[in-house]
Coordinates of C-alpha atoms in Angstrom, one line a residue:
Chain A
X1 CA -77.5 124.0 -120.3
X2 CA -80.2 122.5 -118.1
X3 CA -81.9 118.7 -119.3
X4 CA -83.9 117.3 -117.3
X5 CA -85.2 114.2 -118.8
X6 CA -88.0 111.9 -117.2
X7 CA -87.9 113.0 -113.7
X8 CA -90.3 111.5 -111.7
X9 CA -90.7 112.9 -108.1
X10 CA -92.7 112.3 -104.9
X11 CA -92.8 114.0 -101.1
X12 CA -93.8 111.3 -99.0
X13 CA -96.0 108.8 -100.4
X14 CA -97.3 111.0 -102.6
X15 CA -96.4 111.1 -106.6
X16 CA -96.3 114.9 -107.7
X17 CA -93.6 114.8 -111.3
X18 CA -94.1 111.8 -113.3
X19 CA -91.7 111.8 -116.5
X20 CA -91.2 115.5 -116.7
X21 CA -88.7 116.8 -119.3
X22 CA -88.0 120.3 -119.8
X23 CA -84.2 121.9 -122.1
X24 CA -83.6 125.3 -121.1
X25 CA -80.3 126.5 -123.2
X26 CA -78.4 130.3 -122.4
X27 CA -79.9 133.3 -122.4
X28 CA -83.3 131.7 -122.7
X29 CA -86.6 132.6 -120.5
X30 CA -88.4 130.3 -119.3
X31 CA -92.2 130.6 -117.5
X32 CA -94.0 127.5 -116.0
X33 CA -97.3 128.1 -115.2
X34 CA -100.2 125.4 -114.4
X35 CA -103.7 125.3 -111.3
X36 CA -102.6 125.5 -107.7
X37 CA -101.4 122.6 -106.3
X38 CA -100.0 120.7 -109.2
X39 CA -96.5 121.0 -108.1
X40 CA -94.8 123.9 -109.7
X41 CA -92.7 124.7 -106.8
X42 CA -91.6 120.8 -107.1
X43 CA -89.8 121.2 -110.1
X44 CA -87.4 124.2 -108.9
X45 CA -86.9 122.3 -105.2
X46 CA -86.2 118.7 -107.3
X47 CA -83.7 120.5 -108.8
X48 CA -81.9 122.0 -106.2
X49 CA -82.5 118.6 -104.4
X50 CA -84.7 119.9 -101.5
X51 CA -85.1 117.6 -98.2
X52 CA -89.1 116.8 -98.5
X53 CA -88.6 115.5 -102.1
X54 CA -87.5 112.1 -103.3
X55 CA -86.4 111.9 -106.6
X56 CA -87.5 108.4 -107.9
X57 CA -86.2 108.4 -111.7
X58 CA -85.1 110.2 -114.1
X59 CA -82.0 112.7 -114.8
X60 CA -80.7 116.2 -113.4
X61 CA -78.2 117.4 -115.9
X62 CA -76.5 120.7 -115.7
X63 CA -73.7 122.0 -118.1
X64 CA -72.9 118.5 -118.6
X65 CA -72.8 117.6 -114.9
X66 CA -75.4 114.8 -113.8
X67 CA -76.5 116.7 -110.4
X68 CA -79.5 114.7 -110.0
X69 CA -78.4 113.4 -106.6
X70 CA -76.1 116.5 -106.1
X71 CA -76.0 118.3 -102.7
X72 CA -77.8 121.5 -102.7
X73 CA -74.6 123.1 -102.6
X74 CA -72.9 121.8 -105.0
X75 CA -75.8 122.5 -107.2
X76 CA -75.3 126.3 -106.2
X77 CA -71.7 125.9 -107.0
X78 CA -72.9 124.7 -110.4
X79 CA -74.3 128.3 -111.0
X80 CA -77.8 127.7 -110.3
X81 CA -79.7 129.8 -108.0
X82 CA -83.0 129.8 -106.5
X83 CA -85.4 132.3 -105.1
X84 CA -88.2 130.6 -102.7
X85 CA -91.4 131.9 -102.9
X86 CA -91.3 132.7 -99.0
X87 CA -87.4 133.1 -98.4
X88 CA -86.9 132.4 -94.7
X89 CA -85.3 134.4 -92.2
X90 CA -82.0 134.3 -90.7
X91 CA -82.0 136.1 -87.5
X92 CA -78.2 136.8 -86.7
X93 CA -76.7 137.0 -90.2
X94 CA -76.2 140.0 -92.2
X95 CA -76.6 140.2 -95.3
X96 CA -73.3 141.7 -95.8
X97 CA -71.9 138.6 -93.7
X98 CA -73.4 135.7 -95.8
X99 CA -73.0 137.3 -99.1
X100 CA -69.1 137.0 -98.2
X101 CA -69.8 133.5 -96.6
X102 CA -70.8 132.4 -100.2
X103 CA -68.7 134.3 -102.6
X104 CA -65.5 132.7 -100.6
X105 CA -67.4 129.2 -100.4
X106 CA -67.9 129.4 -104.4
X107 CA -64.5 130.7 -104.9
X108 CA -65.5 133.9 -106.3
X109 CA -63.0 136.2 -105.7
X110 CA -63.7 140.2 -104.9
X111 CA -62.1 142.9 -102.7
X112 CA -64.1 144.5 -100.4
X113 CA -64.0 147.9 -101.7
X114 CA -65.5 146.0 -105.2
X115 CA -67.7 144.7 -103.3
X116 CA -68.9 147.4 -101.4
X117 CA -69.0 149.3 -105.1
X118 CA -70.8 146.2 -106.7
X119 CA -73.7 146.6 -103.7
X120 CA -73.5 149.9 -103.8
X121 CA -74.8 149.9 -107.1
X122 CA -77.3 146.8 -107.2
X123 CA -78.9 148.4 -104.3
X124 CA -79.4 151.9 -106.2
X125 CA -80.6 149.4 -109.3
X126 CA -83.2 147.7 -107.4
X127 CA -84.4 151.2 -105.4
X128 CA -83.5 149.9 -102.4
X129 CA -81.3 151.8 -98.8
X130 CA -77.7 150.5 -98.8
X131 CA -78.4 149.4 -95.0
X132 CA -80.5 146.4 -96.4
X133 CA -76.5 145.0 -96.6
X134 CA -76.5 145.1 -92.9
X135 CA -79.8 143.8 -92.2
X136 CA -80.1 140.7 -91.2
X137 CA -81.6 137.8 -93.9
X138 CA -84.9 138.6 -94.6
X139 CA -85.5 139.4 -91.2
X140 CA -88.2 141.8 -90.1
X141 CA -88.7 142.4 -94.3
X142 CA -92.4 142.6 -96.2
X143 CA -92.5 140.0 -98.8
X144 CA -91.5 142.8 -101.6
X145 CA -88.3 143.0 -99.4
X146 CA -87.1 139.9 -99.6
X147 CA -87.8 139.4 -102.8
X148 CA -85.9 141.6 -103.5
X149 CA -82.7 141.1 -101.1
X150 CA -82.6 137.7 -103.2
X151 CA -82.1 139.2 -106.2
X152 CA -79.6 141.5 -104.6
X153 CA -77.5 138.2 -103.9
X154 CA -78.1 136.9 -107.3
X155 CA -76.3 140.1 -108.7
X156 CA -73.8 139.4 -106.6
X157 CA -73.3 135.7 -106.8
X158 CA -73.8 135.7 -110.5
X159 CA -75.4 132.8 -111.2
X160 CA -75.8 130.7 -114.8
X161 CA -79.7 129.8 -114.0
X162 CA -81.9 131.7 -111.9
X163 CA -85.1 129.5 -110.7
X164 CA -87.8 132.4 -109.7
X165 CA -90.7 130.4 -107.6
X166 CA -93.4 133.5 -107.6
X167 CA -90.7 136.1 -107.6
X168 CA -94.0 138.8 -108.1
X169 CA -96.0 137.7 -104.7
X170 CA -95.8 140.6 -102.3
X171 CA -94.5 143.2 -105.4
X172 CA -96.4 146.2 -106.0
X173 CA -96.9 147.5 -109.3
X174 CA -93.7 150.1 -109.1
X175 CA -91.8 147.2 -107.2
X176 CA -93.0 144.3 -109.7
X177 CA -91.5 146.7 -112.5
X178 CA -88.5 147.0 -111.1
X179 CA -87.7 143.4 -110.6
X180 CA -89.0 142.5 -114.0
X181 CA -86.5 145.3 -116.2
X182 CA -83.7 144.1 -113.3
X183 CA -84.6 140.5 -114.4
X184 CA -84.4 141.4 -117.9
X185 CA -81.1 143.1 -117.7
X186 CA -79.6 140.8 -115.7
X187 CA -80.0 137.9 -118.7
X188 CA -78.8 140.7 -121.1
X189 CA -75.7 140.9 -119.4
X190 CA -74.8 137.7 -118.3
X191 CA -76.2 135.3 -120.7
X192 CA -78.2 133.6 -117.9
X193 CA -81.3 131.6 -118.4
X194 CA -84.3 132.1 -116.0
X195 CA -86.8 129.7 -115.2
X196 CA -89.9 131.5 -113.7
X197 CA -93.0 130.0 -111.9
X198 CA -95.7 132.8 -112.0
X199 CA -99.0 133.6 -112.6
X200 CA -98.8 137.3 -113.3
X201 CA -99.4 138.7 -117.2
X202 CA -97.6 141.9 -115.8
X203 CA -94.6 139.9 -115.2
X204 CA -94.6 137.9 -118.4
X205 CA -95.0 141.2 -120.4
X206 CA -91.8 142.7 -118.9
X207 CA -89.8 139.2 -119.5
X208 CA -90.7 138.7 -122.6
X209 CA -90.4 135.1 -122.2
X210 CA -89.0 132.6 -124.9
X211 CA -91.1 129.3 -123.7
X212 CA -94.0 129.4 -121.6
X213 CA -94.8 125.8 -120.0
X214 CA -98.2 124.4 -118.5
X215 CA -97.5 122.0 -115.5
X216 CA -100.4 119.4 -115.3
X217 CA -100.8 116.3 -114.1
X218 CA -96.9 116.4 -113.1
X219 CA -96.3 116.8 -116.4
X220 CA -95.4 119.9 -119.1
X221 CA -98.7 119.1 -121.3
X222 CA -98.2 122.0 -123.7
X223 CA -95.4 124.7 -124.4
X224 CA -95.7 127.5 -126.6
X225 CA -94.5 131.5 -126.6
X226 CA -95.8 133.9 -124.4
X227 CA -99.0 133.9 -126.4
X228 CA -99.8 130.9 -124.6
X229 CA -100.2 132.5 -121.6
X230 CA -102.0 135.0 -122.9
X231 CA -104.4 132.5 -123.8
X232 CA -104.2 131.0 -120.2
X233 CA -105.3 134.8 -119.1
X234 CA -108.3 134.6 -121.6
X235 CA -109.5 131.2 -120.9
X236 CA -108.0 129.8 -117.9
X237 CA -106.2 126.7 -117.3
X238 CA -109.8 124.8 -118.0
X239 CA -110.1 125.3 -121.2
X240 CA -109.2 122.0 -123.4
X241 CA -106.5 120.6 -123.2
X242 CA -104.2 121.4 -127.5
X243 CA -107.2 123.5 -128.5
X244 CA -105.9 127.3 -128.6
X245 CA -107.1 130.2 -127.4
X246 CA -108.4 131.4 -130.9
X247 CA -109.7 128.4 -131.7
X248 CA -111.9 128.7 -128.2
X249 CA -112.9 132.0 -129.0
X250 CA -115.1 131.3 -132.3
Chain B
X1 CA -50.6 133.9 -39.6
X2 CA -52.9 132.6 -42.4
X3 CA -52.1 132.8 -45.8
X4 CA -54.9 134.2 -48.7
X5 CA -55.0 130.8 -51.0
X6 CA -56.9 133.6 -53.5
X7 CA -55.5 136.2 -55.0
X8 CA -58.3 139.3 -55.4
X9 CA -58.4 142.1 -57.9
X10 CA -59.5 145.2 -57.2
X11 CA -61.7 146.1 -60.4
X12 CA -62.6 150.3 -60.5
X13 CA -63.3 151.0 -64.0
X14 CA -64.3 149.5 -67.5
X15 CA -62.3 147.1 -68.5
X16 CA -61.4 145.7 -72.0
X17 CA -60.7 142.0 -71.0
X18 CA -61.3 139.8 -67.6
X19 CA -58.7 137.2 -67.7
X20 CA -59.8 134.3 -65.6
X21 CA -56.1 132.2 -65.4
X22 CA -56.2 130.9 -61.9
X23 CA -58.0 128.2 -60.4
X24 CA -59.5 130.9 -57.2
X25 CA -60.0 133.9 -57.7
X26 CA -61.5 137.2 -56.1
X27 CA -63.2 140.4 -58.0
X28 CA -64.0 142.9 -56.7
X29 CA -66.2 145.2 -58.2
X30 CA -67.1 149.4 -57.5
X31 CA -68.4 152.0 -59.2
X32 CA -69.7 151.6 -62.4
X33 CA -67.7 148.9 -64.5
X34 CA -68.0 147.7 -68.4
X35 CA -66.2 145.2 -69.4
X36 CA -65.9 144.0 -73.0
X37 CA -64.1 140.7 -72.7
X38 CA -64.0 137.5 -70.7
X39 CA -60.8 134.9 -71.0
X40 CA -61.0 131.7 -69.1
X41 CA -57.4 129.9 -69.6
X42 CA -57.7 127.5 -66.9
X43 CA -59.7 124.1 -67.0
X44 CA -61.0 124.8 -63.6
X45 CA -61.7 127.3 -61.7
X46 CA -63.9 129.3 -58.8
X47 CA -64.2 132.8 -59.6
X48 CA -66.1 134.9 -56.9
X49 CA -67.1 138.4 -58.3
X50 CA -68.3 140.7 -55.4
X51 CA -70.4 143.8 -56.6
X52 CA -70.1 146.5 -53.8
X53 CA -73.1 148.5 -52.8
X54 CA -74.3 150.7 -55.7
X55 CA -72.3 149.1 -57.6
X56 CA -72.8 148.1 -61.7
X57 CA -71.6 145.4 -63.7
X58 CA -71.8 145.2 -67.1
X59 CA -70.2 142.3 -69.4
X60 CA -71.2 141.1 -72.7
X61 CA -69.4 138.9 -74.3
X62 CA -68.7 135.3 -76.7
X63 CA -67.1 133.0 -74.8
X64 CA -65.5 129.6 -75.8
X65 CA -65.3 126.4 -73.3
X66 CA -63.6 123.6 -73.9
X67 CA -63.3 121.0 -71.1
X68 CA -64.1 124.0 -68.6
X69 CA -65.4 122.6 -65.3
X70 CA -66.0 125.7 -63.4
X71 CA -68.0 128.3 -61.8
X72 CA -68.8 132.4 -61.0
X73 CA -70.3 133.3 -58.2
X74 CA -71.7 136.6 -57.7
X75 CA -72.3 138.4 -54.6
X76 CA -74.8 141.3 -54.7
X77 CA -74.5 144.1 -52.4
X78 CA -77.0 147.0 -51.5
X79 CA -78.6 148.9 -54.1
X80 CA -76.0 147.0 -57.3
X81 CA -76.6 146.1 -60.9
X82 CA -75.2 143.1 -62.7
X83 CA -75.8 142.5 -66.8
X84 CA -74.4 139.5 -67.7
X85 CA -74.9 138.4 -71.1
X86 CA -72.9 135.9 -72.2
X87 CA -72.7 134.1 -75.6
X88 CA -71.1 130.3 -75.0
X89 CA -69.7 128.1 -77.4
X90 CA -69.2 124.9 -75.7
X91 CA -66.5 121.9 -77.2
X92 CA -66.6 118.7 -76.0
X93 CA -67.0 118.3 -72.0
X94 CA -67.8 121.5 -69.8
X95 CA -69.3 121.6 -66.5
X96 CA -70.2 125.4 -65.9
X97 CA -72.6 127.5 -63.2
X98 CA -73.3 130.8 -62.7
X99 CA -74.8 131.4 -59.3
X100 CA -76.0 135.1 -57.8
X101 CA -76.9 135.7 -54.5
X102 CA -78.6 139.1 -53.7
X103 CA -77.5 139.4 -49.8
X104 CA -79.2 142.9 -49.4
X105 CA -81.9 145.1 -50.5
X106 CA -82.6 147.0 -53.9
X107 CA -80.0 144.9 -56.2
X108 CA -81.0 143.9 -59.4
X109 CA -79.6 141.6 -61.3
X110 CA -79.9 140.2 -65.2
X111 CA -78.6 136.9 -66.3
X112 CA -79.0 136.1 -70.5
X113 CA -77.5 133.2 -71.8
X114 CA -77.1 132.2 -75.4
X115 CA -75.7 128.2 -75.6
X116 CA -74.5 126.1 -78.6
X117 CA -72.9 123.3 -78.9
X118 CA -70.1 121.9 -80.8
X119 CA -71.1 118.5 -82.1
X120 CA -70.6 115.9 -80.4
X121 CA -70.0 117.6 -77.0
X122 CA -71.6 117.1 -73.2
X123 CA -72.0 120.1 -71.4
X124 CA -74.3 121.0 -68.2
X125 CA -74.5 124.6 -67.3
X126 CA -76.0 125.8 -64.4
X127 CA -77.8 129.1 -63.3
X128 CA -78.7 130.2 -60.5
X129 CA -80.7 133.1 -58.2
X130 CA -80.7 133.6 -54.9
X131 CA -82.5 136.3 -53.0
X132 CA -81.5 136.4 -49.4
X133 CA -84.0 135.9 -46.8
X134 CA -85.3 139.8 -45.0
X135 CA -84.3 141.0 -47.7
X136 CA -86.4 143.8 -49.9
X137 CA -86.9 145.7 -53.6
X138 CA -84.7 143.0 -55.3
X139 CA -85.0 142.3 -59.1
X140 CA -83.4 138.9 -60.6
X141 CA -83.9 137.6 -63.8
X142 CA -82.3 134.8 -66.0
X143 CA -82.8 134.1 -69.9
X144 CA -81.3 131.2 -70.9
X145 CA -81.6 130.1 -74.9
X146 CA -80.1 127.3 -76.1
X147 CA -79.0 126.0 -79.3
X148 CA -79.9 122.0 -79.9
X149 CA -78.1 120.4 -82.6
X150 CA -78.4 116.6 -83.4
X151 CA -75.3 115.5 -82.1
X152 CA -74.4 118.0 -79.1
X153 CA -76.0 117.5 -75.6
X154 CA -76.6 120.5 -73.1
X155 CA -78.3 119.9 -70.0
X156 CA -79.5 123.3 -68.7
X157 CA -80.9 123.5 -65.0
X158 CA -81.6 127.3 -64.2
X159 CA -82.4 127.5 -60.3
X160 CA -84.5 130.2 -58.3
X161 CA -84.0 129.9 -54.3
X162 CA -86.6 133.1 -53.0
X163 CA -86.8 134.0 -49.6
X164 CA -87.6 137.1 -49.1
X165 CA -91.3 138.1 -50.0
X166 CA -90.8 141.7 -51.3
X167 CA -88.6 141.0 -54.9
X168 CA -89.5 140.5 -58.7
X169 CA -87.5 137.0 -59.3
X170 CA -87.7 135.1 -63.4
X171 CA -86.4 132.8 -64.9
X172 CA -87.0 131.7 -68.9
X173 CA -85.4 129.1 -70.8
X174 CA -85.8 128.8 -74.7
X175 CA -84.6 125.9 -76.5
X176 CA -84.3 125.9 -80.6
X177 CA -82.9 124.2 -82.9
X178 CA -81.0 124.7 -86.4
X179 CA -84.0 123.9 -89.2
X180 CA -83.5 122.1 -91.6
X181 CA -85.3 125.0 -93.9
X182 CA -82.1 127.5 -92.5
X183 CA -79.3 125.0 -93.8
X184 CA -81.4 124.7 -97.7
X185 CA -81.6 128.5 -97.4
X186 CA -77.8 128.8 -97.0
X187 CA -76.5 125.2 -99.1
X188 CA -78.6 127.4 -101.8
X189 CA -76.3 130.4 -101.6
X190 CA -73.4 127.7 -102.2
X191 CA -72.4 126.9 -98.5
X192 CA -71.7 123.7 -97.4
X193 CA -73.6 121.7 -94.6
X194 CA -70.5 122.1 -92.1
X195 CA -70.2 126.1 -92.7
X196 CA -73.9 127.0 -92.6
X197 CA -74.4 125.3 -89.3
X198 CA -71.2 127.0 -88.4
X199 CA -72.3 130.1 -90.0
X200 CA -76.0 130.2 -88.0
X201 CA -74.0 129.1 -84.3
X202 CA -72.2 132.0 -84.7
X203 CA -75.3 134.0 -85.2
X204 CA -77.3 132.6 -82.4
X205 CA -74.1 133.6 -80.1
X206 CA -74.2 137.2 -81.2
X207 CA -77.7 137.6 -82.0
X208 CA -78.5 138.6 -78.2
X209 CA -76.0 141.6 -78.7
X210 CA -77.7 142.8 -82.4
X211 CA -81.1 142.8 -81.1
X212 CA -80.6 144.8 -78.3
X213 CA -78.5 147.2 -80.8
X214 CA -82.0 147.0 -82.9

């Protein structure tokens, strides 16, 4: 599904990925999780070829497309979407309005009285008013909110990959629970692959992620299950660097 | 015997469309008046719009001009009301003003403007408030935002000519531009380049409307 093989990335002059690999295949769950700063956030805007980042080597390879100097669109086309950690606002366009926009630019094909039915019920599925169609993007909405409109259009649009960049900041508990079984669900059904950046053990528990990743040195410098990051939890991302939690602990 | 060279209409009561076809031409404005929609199908024109005393005007509208030279001017008569909000999408070259002159006392008139450009085009659009001189209790106001994108070129000059020292008289213009941040947003839901700057023009025009409905 998704290669990326010794990507090596910088904003401005400065390095922040230097040979980073990482295979997701279907249906897997993937966590990356690593100290502020060390560019997390990097690896999901790299891949959906962001404006601030330059991508200086390495491959992008997607279903066996090479999209590593795709457009940003055609990378969505691809099937991959991404929730920011801060979605922006668009004043002036309804949800309703650009959901449409992109189902017709990704030629996905749906009646409206399907897709009123389909909204209908991802809005019931994710507790939130049916009127949130006809709000405008993200305007006006608490952080929980937009979190969850996004994943409102990702049950919509359907997408192969879903790149999750601190889907849990601004979730309450109830709210975080939600999204995390919606999450779940929506992998259950589709066969999709997520690729989430948090630091939240709640989050992680509901997933039940297959690989969890630690980002250092713009690098993965150790992978392991979600026992890994219980181990983070324990000990923190200080603790040395191939010594385990349990080793630590004696 | 002298012959009109304008041809004036009568306007009583709302209105769906205003159809601007000719290059003069009179309204004439009484009672209270909505109108929905404004046409302009000529490439220039004068169109003098005369509010009566206690009159109101209200239009709010999207309006497209292409290679539009032209102009409105407003007369505003004792104790009228004028709402003008106008969305404007302009193509290539337009040369457009709006100009309002309160002649007597206790008008009050409000002028928003929403502007974007098509690339590429060259447009100067003028506003324009006048409050007659010995005049009293007169409110004008004009809001013009505009829409900068990279390649399109608006030159906005709003005007304020006071003479009279008993009236409330503003004028505000707000320039933005299309981030960079909006277009990722939207190329991440799938949308080209082309349709998401399309796709947020269109919003700016009506976003005057929404937020008033808000």
């Amino acid at each position: 599904m998704l290669h990326i093989k010794n990507l090596s990335v910088s904003a401005g002059k400065k390095s922040i990925l230097k040979n980073f690999n990482l295979d997701i295949n279907d249906s897997e769950i993937h966590v990356l999780m690593g100290p502020n700063g060390v560019g997390k956030s990097t690896v999901c805007k790299s891949i959906m070829h962001q404006f601030d980042y330059d991508i200086l080597d390495g491959t992008i390879i997607y279903n066996e497309f090479d999209i590593t100097h795709s457009k940003t669109y055609e990378i969505a086309r691809h099937g991959i979407y991404y929730i920011a950690q801060s979605p922006v606002e668009v004043e002036g366009i309804t949800n309703a309005e650009l959901l449409r926009s992109a189902m017709n630019e990704q030629g996905i094909k749906m009646d409206i009285f399907e897709f009123n039915r389909k909204c209908l019920e991802v809005c019931k599925k994710l507790n939130i008013p049916k009127t949130f169609l006809h709000r405008h993007v993200n305007v006006g909405m608490s952080g929980g909110e937009r979190k969850k409109n996004e994943l409102l259009q990702m049950f919509l649009l359907q997408p192969s990959l879903v790149l999750l960049d601190e889907i849990d900041s601004g979730l309450d508990v109830d709210a975080l629970k939600i999204v995390g079984e919606n999450l779940k669900d929506y992998v259950r059904e589709t066969h999709a692959s997520l690729f989430v950046i948090t630091h939240q053990q709640a989050l992680i528990d509901l997933l039940e992620p297959d690989f969890v990743h630690i980002l250092k040195d713009g690098r993965i410098i150790e992978s392991g299950t979600k026992e890994l990051a219980k181990e983070i939890e324990k000990f923190g991302f200080l603790r040395a660097n191939n010594v385990s939690g349990s080793e630590l602990s004696e | 015997m002298n012959k009109l060279p304008v041809s004036t209409v009568k306007i009583i009561e709302d209105l769906d469309v205003l159809r601007i076809t000719e290059p003069n031409t009179i309204f004439e404005i009484e009672g209270q008046v909505k109108i929905k929609e404004l046409q302009i199908s000529t490439n220039s024109f004068h169109s003098f719009w005369i509010l009566k005393d206690n009159s109101v005007l209200t239009l709010e509208t999207i309006i497209e001009l292409n290679n539009v030279t032209g102009n409105i001017k407003i007369l505003s008569n004792e104790n009228s009301r004028l709402f003008l909000q106008l969305g404007i999408s302009l193509k290539n070259q337009n040369h457009f003003s709006i100009y309002n002159k309160l002649l007597k006392n206790y008008a009050s008139s409000t002028i928003k403007l929403h502007l974007v450009g098509d690339l590429e085009s060259h447009s100067i659009i003028k506003t324009t408030g006048e409050i007659s001189l010995n005049t009293k209790g007169n409110e004008f106001l004009e809001d013009v935002k505009y829409l900068m994108e990279e390649k399109s070129h608006i030159e906005c000059i709003p005007e304020l000519f006071v003479s009279a020292e008993d009236c409330i008289a503003n004028h505000f213009v707000t320039i933005g531009c299309i981030s960079d941040e909006d277009i990722f947003y939207l190329n991440c839901k799938g949308i080209s380049v082309d349709s998401a700057r399309n796709l947020i023009r269109q919003s700016f025009l009506k976003s005057m409307f929404l937020r008033e409905e808000e």
